[in-house]
Amino acid sequence: MPPVEVEWKSGRIVCHLPITQPTSKVRIKRGGMPLAPRQNNLKDCDLIEWQISYRNREGRLSELGQMLRIGYRKGAIGEDVLIKLQKFGDNINKFFDECYEITVEVTEQKFLGEFTVLMRQVPIVQRELTNGCFVEGELKHKQRAVGYQPMLYVFIPVQNVISRHGGLVGRPACKKEVVDWCPSVDDIIGITRTFVVLSRKHRDDIQNIIHRLLQYR
Ligand code: ADE
């Protein structure tokens, strides 16, 4: 799984998203379902779903972490913006994972007479970004422990990206196609604010990244 590369190009932050690896953190979705982009003509209602990271396994900044660092170093993201994000984090006393839980309702419904039907409700926070993009934070049960591990996803309409093969709408994706998305500063702020509210751990991680950036320059 190649990570998403982030670079500064022509005065903008550019994210290079590989859209054809089904096991990667970047997928195409249509109506909430994964779609095989090599086998389908893409439509303007299709979304790129990106499970964005901020640090990699080695502890280096990745993806959102790199956007914040590059944006700050190049002057696109001001010191005032980073300080405001720190204050936003300082003022949170209840995080999303502490306020909501996954619930299971036992209904009266029977399936084929012998089965009871249960309904699971999963809390999701959603925040709009610019140009039809949005972020979601979804509660998940921790894999090997009690408690929740909220997961954050960025959604980008396929109309908003281009690659060297041009726009995506009206054609299938090419082999190993990588598309470019240029997030606005407001997009980067919106994603960061969503991470900050998800859980205390996410808030602390993000504040640690911003603190180090502010120390540096
Ligand atoms: N930690 C790093 N990336 C994450 C993501 N996309 N969702 C939740 N936690 C994360």
mmCIF file of C-alpha atoms and ligand atoms in Angstrom:
data_model
loop_
_atom_site.group_PDB
_atom_site.id
_atom_site.type_symbol
_atom_site.label_atom_id
_atom_site.label_comp_id
_atom_site.label_asym_id
_atom_site.label_seq_id
_atom_site.Cartn_x
_atom_site.Cartn_y
_atom_site.Cartn_z
ATOM 1 C CA MET A 1 0.000 0.000 0.000
ATOM 2 C CA PRO A 2 1.801 3.142 -1.118
ATOM 3 C CA PRO A 3 0.964 6.099 1.129
ATOM 4 C CA VAL A 4 -0.530 9.232 -0.314
ATOM 5 C CA GLU A 5 2.261 11.618 -1.264
ATOM 6 C CA VAL A 6 1.868 15.280 -0.427
ATOM 7 C CA GLU A 7 3.885 18.013 -2.110
ATOM 8 C CA TRP A 8 4.006 21.763 -2.710
ATOM 9 C CA LYS A 9 3.518 22.585 -6.380
ATOM 10 C CA SER A 10 2.759 25.885 -8.130
ATOM 11 C CA GLY A 11 1.819 27.566 -4.856
ATOM 12 C CA ARG A 12 -0.574 24.831 -3.720
ATOM 13 C CA ILE A 13 -0.585 21.688 -1.622
ATOM 14 C CA VAL A 14 -1.152 18.647 -3.830
ATOM 15 C CA CYS A 15 -2.144 15.164 -2.604
ATOM 16 C CA HIS A 16 -1.466 12.273 -4.967
ATOM 17 C CA LEU A 17 -4.215 9.699 -4.403
ATOM 18 C CA PRO A 18 -3.881 6.163 -5.820
ATOM 19 C CA ILE A 19 -7.478 5.207 -6.659
ATOM 20 C CA THR A 20 -7.136 1.668 -8.057
ATOM 21 C CA GLN A 21 -5.690 -0.319 -5.110
ATOM 22 C CA PRO A 22 -8.781 -1.888 -3.478
ATOM 23 C CA THR A 23 -6.899 -2.654 -0.247
ATOM 24 C CA SER A 24 -5.460 0.849 0.102
ATOM 25 C CA LYS A 25 -6.744 3.637 2.321
ATOM 26 C CA VAL A 26 -8.164 5.355 -0.770
ATOM 27 C CA ARG A 27 -11.287 3.905 -2.393
ATOM 28 C CA ILE A 28 -14.058 4.976 -4.731
ATOM 29 C CA LYS A 29 -17.591 4.819 -3.348
ATOM 30 C CA ARG A 30 -20.985 5.133 -4.998
ATOM 31 C CA GLY A 31 -24.046 5.457 -2.772
ATOM 32 C CA GLY A 32 -21.984 4.394 0.241
ATOM 33 C CA MET A 33 -20.727 1.192 -1.436
ATOM 34 C CA PRO A 34 -17.213 0.519 -2.727
ATOM 35 C CA LEU A 35 -16.976 0.604 -6.515
ATOM 36 C CA ALA A 36 -14.353 -1.034 -8.776
ATOM 37 C CA PRO A 37 -13.152 2.049 -10.680
ATOM 38 C CA ARG A 38 -11.370 0.091 -13.453
ATOM 39 C CA GLN A 39 -14.620 -1.713 -14.335
ATOM 40 C CA ASN A 40 -17.049 1.227 -14.216
ATOM 41 C CA ASN A 41 -17.425 4.600 -15.859
ATOM 42 C CA LEU A 42 -17.176 7.101 -13.040
ATOM 43 C CA LYS A 43 -20.020 9.518 -12.392
ATOM 44 C CA ASP A 44 -20.076 12.988 -10.901
ATOM 45 C CA CYS A 45 -21.865 11.622 -7.797
ATOM 46 C CA ASP A 46 -18.986 9.196 -7.015
ATOM 47 C CA LEU A 47 -16.760 9.972 -4.062
ATOM 48 C CA ILE A 48 -13.154 9.242 -3.229
ATOM 49 C CA GLU A 49 -12.989 7.998 0.371
ATOM 50 C CA TRP A 50 -9.608 8.515 2.032
ATOM 51 C CA GLN A 51 -8.746 7.125 5.444
ATOM 52 C CA ILE A 52 -6.201 9.865 6.021
ATOM 53 C CA SER A 53 -3.265 9.495 8.423
ATOM 54 C CA TYR A 54 -1.102 12.077 10.194
ATOM 55 C CA ARG A 55 1.902 9.956 11.180
ATOM 56 C CA ASN A 56 3.335 6.793 9.652
ATOM 57 C CA ARG A 57 4.541 3.677 11.490
ATOM 58 C CA GLU A 58 8.025 5.136 11.928
ATOM 59 C CA GLY A 59 6.530 8.177 13.648
ATOM 60 C CA ARG A 60 7.248 10.566 10.768
ATOM 61 C CA LEU A 61 4.599 13.001 9.609
ATOM 62 C CA SER A 62 2.391 11.619 6.839
ATOM 63 C CA GLU A 63 -0.545 12.945 4.830
ATOM 64 C CA LEU A 64 -2.374 15.479 7.085
ATOM 65 C CA GLY A 65 0.815 15.931 9.132
ATOM 66 C CA GLN A 66 2.696 16.772 5.942
ATOM 67 C CA MET A 67 -0.048 19.122 4.753
ATOM 68 C CA LEU A 68 0.224 21.051 8.009
ATOM 69 C CA ARG A 69 4.025 21.158 7.866
ATOM 70 C CA ILE A 70 4.299 22.069 4.185
ATOM 71 C CA GLY A 71 1.456 24.595 4.425
ATOM 72 C CA TYR A 72 3.080 26.265 7.437
ATOM 73 C CA ARG A 73 6.618 26.282 5.997
ATOM 74 C CA LYS A 74 5.419 27.747 2.701
ATOM 75 C CA GLY A 75 3.337 30.393 4.468
ATOM 76 C CA ALA A 76 -0.063 29.149 3.225
ATOM 77 C CA ILE A 77 -1.045 28.260 6.799
ATOM 78 C CA GLY A 78 -0.253 31.110 9.180
ATOM 79 C CA GLU A 79 1.040 30.816 12.729
ATOM 80 C CA ASP A 80 -2.279 32.359 13.848
ATOM 81 C CA VAL A 81 -4.157 29.463 12.236
ATOM 82 C CA LEU A 82 -2.061 26.881 14.103
ATOM 83 C CA ILE A 83 -2.448 28.748 17.399
ATOM 84 C CA LYS A 84 -6.216 28.869 16.914
ATOM 85 C CA LEU A 85 -6.258 25.101 16.294
ATOM 86 C CA GLN A 86 -4.304 24.585 19.542
ATOM 87 C CA LYS A 87 -6.825 26.705 21.466
ATOM 88 C CA PHE A 88 -9.712 24.802 19.907
ATOM 89 C CA GLY A 89 -8.177 21.576 21.214
ATOM 90 C CA ASP A 90 -7.488 23.056 24.670
ATOM 91 C CA ASN A 91 -11.168 23.953 25.104
ATOM 92 C CA ILE A 92 -12.607 20.500 24.462
ATOM 93 C CA ASN A 93 -13.551 18.622 27.578
ATOM 94 C CA LYS A 94 -15.825 15.940 26.111
ATOM 95 C CA PHE A 95 -14.729 14.065 23.027
ATOM 96 C CA PHE A 96 -16.948 12.362 20.473
ATOM 97 C CA ASP A 97 -15.970 8.855 21.612
ATOM 98 C CA GLU A 98 -16.922 9.782 25.193
ATOM 99 C CA CYS A 99 -20.323 11.224 24.287
ATOM 100 C CA TYR A 100 -21.687 8.562 21.956
ATOM 101 C CA GLU A 101 -21.806 4.804 21.786
ATOM 102 C CA ILE A 102 -22.702 2.095 19.344
ATOM 103 C CA THR A 103 -26.106 0.758 20.338
ATOM 104 C CA VAL A 104 -27.951 -2.429 19.470
ATOM 105 C CA GLU A 105 -31.740 -2.475 19.464
ATOM 106 C CA VAL A 106 -33.524 -5.801 19.719
ATOM 107 C CA THR A 107 -36.617 -5.510 17.529
ATOM 108 C CA GLU A 108 -39.850 -7.472 17.572
ATOM 109 C CA GLN A 109 -39.136 -8.508 13.988
ATOM 110 C CA LYS A 110 -38.507 -12.148 13.169
ATOM 111 C CA PHE A 111 -36.661 -13.396 10.107
ATOM 112 C CA LEU A 112 -37.935 -16.739 8.752
ATOM 113 C CA GLY A 113 -39.745 -17.292 12.020
ATOM 114 C CA GLU A 114 -36.779 -18.501 14.050
ATOM 115 C CA PHE A 115 -34.433 -15.456 14.015
ATOM 116 C CA THR A 116 -34.678 -12.176 15.939
ATOM 117 C CA VAL A 117 -33.647 -9.062 14.006
ATOM 118 C CA LEU A 118 -31.279 -6.619 15.784
ATOM 119 C CA MET A 119 -30.498 -3.099 14.568
ATOM 120 C CA ARG A 120 -27.072 -1.566 15.213
ATOM 121 C CA GLN A 121 -26.710 2.229 15.303
ATOM 122 C CA VAL A 122 -23.263 3.680 14.654
ATOM 123 C CA PRO A 123 -22.603 7.348 15.534
ATOM 124 C CA ILE A 124 -20.821 9.393 12.855
ATOM 125 C CA VAL A 125 -19.761 13.060 13.035
ATOM 126 C CA GLN A 126 -19.772 14.835 9.725
ATOM 127 C CA ARG A 127 -18.314 18.210 8.783
ATOM 128 C CA GLU A 128 -18.485 19.978 5.443
ATOM 129 C CA LEU A 129 -15.290 21.087 3.744
ATOM 130 C CA THR A 130 -15.091 23.223 0.577
ATOM 131 C CA ASN A 131 -16.180 22.270 -2.963
ATOM 132 C CA GLY A 132 -18.498 19.449 -1.904
ATOM 133 C CA CYS A 133 -15.826 17.633 0.108
ATOM 134 C CA PHE A 134 -16.608 16.510 3.666
ATOM 135 C CA VAL A 135 -15.086 14.586 6.594
ATOM 136 C CA GLU A 136 -16.625 11.858 8.720
ATOM 137 C CA GLY A 137 -15.531 10.428 12.048
ATOM 138 C CA GLU A 138 -17.115 7.079 12.798
ATOM 139 C CA LEU A 139 -17.048 5.131 16.038
ATOM 140 C CA LYS A 140 -15.558 1.642 15.744
ATOM 141 C CA HIS A 141 -15.039 -0.914 18.458
ATOM 142 C CA LYS A 142 -11.366 -1.324 19.302
ATOM 143 C CA GLN A 143 -9.900 -4.440 17.706
ATOM 144 C CA ARG A 144 -8.402 -6.018 20.823
ATOM 145 C CA ALA A 145 -9.633 -3.949 23.740
ATOM 146 C CA VAL A 146 -12.727 -2.380 25.218
ATOM 147 C CA GLY A 147 -13.646 1.130 24.153
ATOM 148 C CA TYR A 148 -13.914 2.905 20.838
ATOM 149 C CA GLN A 149 -11.382 3.776 18.193
ATOM 150 C CA PRO A 150 -12.998 6.489 16.069
ATOM 151 C CA MET A 151 -11.964 6.432 12.392
ATOM 152 C CA LEU A 152 -11.736 9.509 10.215
ATOM 153 C CA TYR A 153 -12.447 9.548 6.479
ATOM 154 C CA VAL A 154 -12.204 12.396 3.974
ATOM 155 C CA PHE A 155 -14.666 12.316 1.057
ATOM 156 C CA ILE A 156 -13.808 14.060 -2.206
ATOM 157 C CA PRO A 157 -16.184 14.201 -5.218
ATOM 158 C CA VAL A 158 -14.405 12.663 -8.235
ATOM 159 C CA GLN A 159 -15.127 15.874 -10.176
ATOM 160 C CA ASN A 160 -12.643 17.684 -7.924
ATOM 161 C CA VAL A 161 -9.570 15.708 -8.996
ATOM 162 C CA ILE A 162 -7.500 15.318 -12.153
ATOM 163 C CA SER A 163 -4.663 13.097 -13.259
ATOM 164 C CA ARG A 164 -2.380 13.014 -16.282
ATOM 165 C CA HIS A 165 -5.229 11.149 -17.991
ATOM 166 C CA GLY A 166 -7.544 14.114 -17.374
ATOM 167 C CA GLY A 167 -10.803 14.224 -15.381
ATOM 168 C CA LEU A 168 -12.407 10.999 -14.103
ATOM 169 C CA VAL A 169 -16.081 11.585 -14.898
ATOM 170 C CA GLY A 170 -17.411 9.512 -17.800
ATOM 171 C CA ARG A 171 -14.602 6.948 -17.974
ATOM 172 C CA PRO A 172 -13.138 4.124 -15.892
ATOM 173 C CA ALA A 173 -9.892 4.666 -14.008
ATOM 174 C CA CYS A 174 -6.668 3.764 -15.819
ATOM 175 C CA LYS A 175 -4.262 1.087 -14.573
ATOM 176 C CA LYS A 176 -2.535 2.288 -11.366
ATOM 177 C CA GLU A 177 -4.080 5.728 -11.814
ATOM 178 C CA VAL A 178 -3.047 8.400 -9.333
ATOM 179 C CA VAL A 179 -5.188 11.536 -9.121
ATOM 180 C CA ASP A 180 -4.297 14.948 -7.729
ATOM 181 C CA TRP A 181 -6.382 16.720 -5.082
ATOM 182 C CA CYS A 182 -5.484 20.230 -3.963
ATOM 183 C CA PRO A 183 -7.070 20.813 -0.547
ATOM 184 C CA SER A 184 -7.830 24.407 0.406
ATOM 185 C CA VAL A 185 -6.456 25.732 3.693
ATOM 186 C CA ASP A 186 -10.028 25.525 5.014
ATOM 187 C CA ASP A 187 -10.117 21.837 4.056
ATOM 188 C CA ILE A 188 -6.907 21.192 6.013
ATOM 189 C CA ILE A 189 -8.301 23.113 8.993
ATOM 190 C CA GLY A 190 -11.622 21.221 8.803
ATOM 191 C CA ILE A 191 -9.908 17.814 8.731
ATOM 192 C CA THR A 192 -7.647 18.820 11.622
ATOM 193 C CA ARG A 193 -10.580 20.067 13.729
ATOM 194 C CA THR A 194 -12.405 16.788 13.121
ATOM 195 C CA PHE A 195 -9.434 14.728 14.330
ATOM 196 C CA VAL A 196 -9.209 16.978 17.395
ATOM 197 C CA VAL A 197 -12.785 16.265 18.534
ATOM 198 C CA LEU A 198 -12.748 12.494 17.883
ATOM 199 C CA SER A 199 -10.943 11.352 21.010
ATOM 200 C CA ARG A 200 -8.502 12.625 23.638
ATOM 201 C CA LYS A 201 -5.730 10.565 22.019
ATOM 202 C CA HIS A 202 -6.328 12.138 18.616
ATOM 203 C CA ARG A 203 -6.448 15.633 20.164
ATOM 204 C CA ASP A 204 -3.165 15.001 21.966
ATOM 205 C CA ASP A 205 -1.483 13.610 18.829
ATOM 206 C CA ILE A 206 -2.564 16.588 16.703
ATOM 207 C CA GLN A 207 -1.588 19.127 19.370
ATOM 208 C CA ASN A 208 1.802 17.464 19.621
ATOM 209 C CA ILE A 209 2.317 17.798 15.842
ATOM 210 C CA ILE A 210 1.272 21.469 15.823
ATOM 211 C CA HIS A 211 3.350 22.246 18.923
ATOM 212 C CA ARG A 212 6.474 20.921 17.211
ATOM 213 C CA LEU A 213 5.752 22.871 14.036
ATOM 214 C CA LEU A 214 5.353 26.096 16.019
ATOM 215 C CA GLN A 215 8.605 25.472 17.900
ATOM 216 C CA TYR A 216 10.530 25.003 14.694
ATOM 217 C CA ARG A 217 10.022 28.294 12.832
HETATM 218 N N1 ADE B 1 -5.065 7.818 13.229
HETATM 219 C C1 ADE B 1 -4.366 8.092 12.130
HETATM 220 N N2 ADE B 1 -5.165 8.163 11.054
HETATM 221 C C2 ADE B 1 -6.424 7.922 11.478
HETATM 222 C C3 ADE B 1 -7.708 7.886 10.861
HETATM 223 N N3 ADE B 1 -7.874 8.107 9.560
HETATM 224 N N4 ADE B 1 -8.768 7.654 11.648
HETATM 225 C C4 ADE B 1 -8.602 7.436 12.959
HETATM 226 N N5 ADE B 1 -7.445 7.458 13.590
HETATM 227 C C5 ADE B 1 -6.349 7.706 12.859
#
